[in-house]
Amino acid sequence: MQFSQHYSLEQANDLLPTVIDVFFIVRPLHKRLLREAAQMRADGFVPDLSGRPLRGKLPTEVAGRQRHIRQLSLAIQQQLRELLLLDIEIQRAEGIVGFKSRFEMRSVLLCWQWGQEKIIAYHELDEHYSERKPITEGSLFTGDEIN
């Protein structure tokens, strides 16, 4: 997905209540999905996280677990769609997102992770979250006008 909206640091921080609300729902769903998928693997089956209908014959218990995984996956996607519509990049379902911003005439990602009260770091578009740098002057991060 191509993210076109650029956010100032202030604009991005103003959206954090929405982001937190979404991840308050998504995080427990994601944990349950991971548990179900791990149990399926332990039973010798490969979980399908695509959300597509089941194909082929599976034992009843495994088919039920796969249906539950599909339901969880769809519920997570539905919740995260709200953030995608705001041009917020979801980096991890555990609660890591990026807000595209402008810094020194280039696009960067303002980084937020679950548990933070505000955005405190950024990284270049071609860098990984683990390469984030601390924000020292927030006013240098600019965004687009929001109607």
Coordinates of C-alpha atoms in Angstrom, one line a residue:
M1 CA 0.0 0.0 0.0
Q2 CA 1.3 3.5 -0.9
F3 CA 0.9 6.0 1.9
S4 CA 0.5 9.5 0.6
Q5 CA -0.5 11.5 3.7
H6 CA 2.3 13.3 5.6
Y7 CA 1.8 14.1 9.3
S8 CA 3.5 16.6 11.5
L9 CA 4.5 15.3 14.9
E10 CA 1.6 17.1 16.5
Q11 CA -0.9 15.7 14.0
A12 CA 0.4 12.1 14.5
N13 CA 0.3 12.4 18.3
D14 CA -3.3 13.7 18.0
L15 CA -4.2 10.5 16.3
L16 CA -2.8 8.3 19.0
P17 CA -6.1 7.9 20.9
T18 CA -7.5 6.3 17.7
V19 CA -4.5 4.1 17.3
I20 CA -4.6 3.0 20.9
D21 CA -8.3 2.2 20.7
V22 CA -7.7 0.0 17.6
F23 CA -4.8 -1.9 19.2
F24 CA -6.7 -2.3 22.5
I25 CA -8.9 -4.6 20.4
V26 CA -6.3 -6.0 18.0
R27 CA -3.6 -7.1 20.5
P28 CA -5.7 -9.7 22.4
L29 CA -7.1 -11.0 19.0
H30 CA -3.6 -11.3 17.7
K31 CA -2.4 -13.2 20.8
R32 CA -5.3 -15.6 20.4
L33 CA -4.5 -16.1 16.7
L34 CA -0.9 -16.9 17.5
R35 CA -1.9 -19.4 20.2
E36 CA -4.3 -21.1 17.8
A37 CA -1.8 -21.2 15.0
A38 CA 0.9 -22.6 17.3
Q39 CA -1.5 -25.4 18.4
M40 CA -2.3 -26.2 14.8
R41 CA 1.5 -26.5 14.1
A42 CA 1.9 -28.7 17.2
D43 CA -0.8 -31.0 15.8
G44 CA 1.1 -31.2 12.5
F45 CA -1.0 -28.9 10.4
V46 CA -0.1 -25.6 8.7
P47 CA -2.5 -22.8 9.6
D48 CA -3.8 -20.6 6.8
L49 CA -3.9 -17.0 7.8
S50 CA -5.2 -15.7 4.5
G51 CA -8.9 -15.6 5.5
R52 CA -9.8 -17.8 2.5
P53 CA -12.4 -20.5 2.9
L54 CA -11.1 -24.0 4.0
R55 CA -10.1 -26.4 1.2
G56 CA -9.8 -30.1 1.5
K57 CA -10.7 -32.5 4.3
L58 CA -9.4 -31.7 7.8
P59 CA -10.1 -33.5 11.0
T60 CA -13.1 -31.8 12.8
E61 CA -11.0 -30.3 15.6
V62 CA -8.4 -28.9 13.1
A63 CA -11.1 -27.6 10.8
G64 CA -12.7 -25.8 13.8
R65 CA -9.4 -24.3 14.8
Q66 CA -8.7 -23.2 11.2
R67 CA -12.2 -21.5 11.1
H68 CA -11.4 -19.7 14.4
I69 CA -8.0 -18.6 13.0
R70 CA -9.8 -17.3 9.9
Q71 CA -12.3 -15.4 12.0
L72 CA -9.6 -13.9 14.1
S73 CA -7.6 -12.9 11.1
L74 CA -10.6 -11.2 9.5
A75 CA -11.5 -9.4 12.8
I76 CA -7.9 -8.1 13.0
Q77 CA -7.9 -6.9 9.4
Q78 CA -11.3 -5.1 9.9
Q79 CA -9.9 -3.3 13.0
L80 CA -6.6 -2.3 11.3
R81 CA -8.5 -1.0 8.2
E82 CA -9.4 2.1 10.2
L83 CA -5.7 3.0 10.5
L84 CA -4.9 2.2 6.9
L85 CA -7.7 4.6 5.8
L86 CA -5.9 7.3 7.8
D87 CA -2.6 6.4 5.9
I88 CA -1.0 5.0 9.0
E89 CA 1.4 2.2 8.3
I90 CA 0.9 -0.8 10.5
Q91 CA 4.3 -2.4 11.1
R92 CA 3.3 -5.1 13.7
A93 CA 0.0 -6.3 14.9
E94 CA 1.4 -6.1 18.5
G95 CA 1.1 -2.4 18.2
I96 CA 3.8 -0.7 16.1
V97 CA 2.9 1.9 13.5
G98 CA 4.5 4.5 11.4
F99 CA 3.2 8.0 10.3
K100 CA 4.8 9.3 7.2
S101 CA 6.2 12.8 7.8
R102 CA 8.7 15.3 6.2
F103 CA 12.0 15.9 7.9
E104 CA 14.8 18.0 6.3
M105 CA 13.1 17.8 2.9
R106 CA 12.7 14.0 2.8
S107 CA 10.0 11.6 3.8
V108 CA 10.5 9.6 7.1
L109 CA 8.3 7.5 9.4
L110 CA 7.4 8.7 12.8
C111 CA 7.4 5.6 15.0
W112 CA 5.0 4.7 17.8
Q113 CA 4.7 1.4 19.7
W114 CA 2.2 0.2 22.2
G115 CA 2.8 1.6 25.7
Q116 CA 4.2 4.9 24.6
E117 CA 2.3 8.0 25.6
K118 CA 3.6 9.9 22.5
I119 CA 5.8 9.5 19.5
I120 CA 9.5 9.7 20.4
A121 CA 11.4 8.3 17.4
Y122 CA 11.5 8.2 13.6
H123 CA 13.4 6.2 10.9
E124 CA 14.0 6.6 7.2
L125 CA 11.6 5.0 4.8
D126 CA 14.1 2.4 3.7
E127 CA 15.1 1.5 7.3
H128 CA 13.7 -0.9 9.8
Y129 CA 11.9 0.0 13.0
S130 CA 15.0 -1.2 14.9
E131 CA 17.0 1.6 13.3
R132 CA 14.8 4.4 14.7
K133 CA 16.4 7.6 16.0
P134 CA 15.2 9.8 18.9
I135 CA 13.2 12.9 18.0
T136 CA 15.1 15.9 19.5
E137 CA 13.1 18.8 17.8
G138 CA 9.5 17.9 17.0
S139 CA 8.7 21.1 15.1
L140 CA 11.1 19.9 12.3
F141 CA 8.6 17.2 11.3
T142 CA 6.0 18.6 9.0
G143 CA 2.8 17.3 7.5
D144 CA 0.1 18.0 5.0
E145 CA -2.8 20.3 5.7
I146 CA -5.7 18.1 6.9
N147 CA -9.2 19.1 6.1

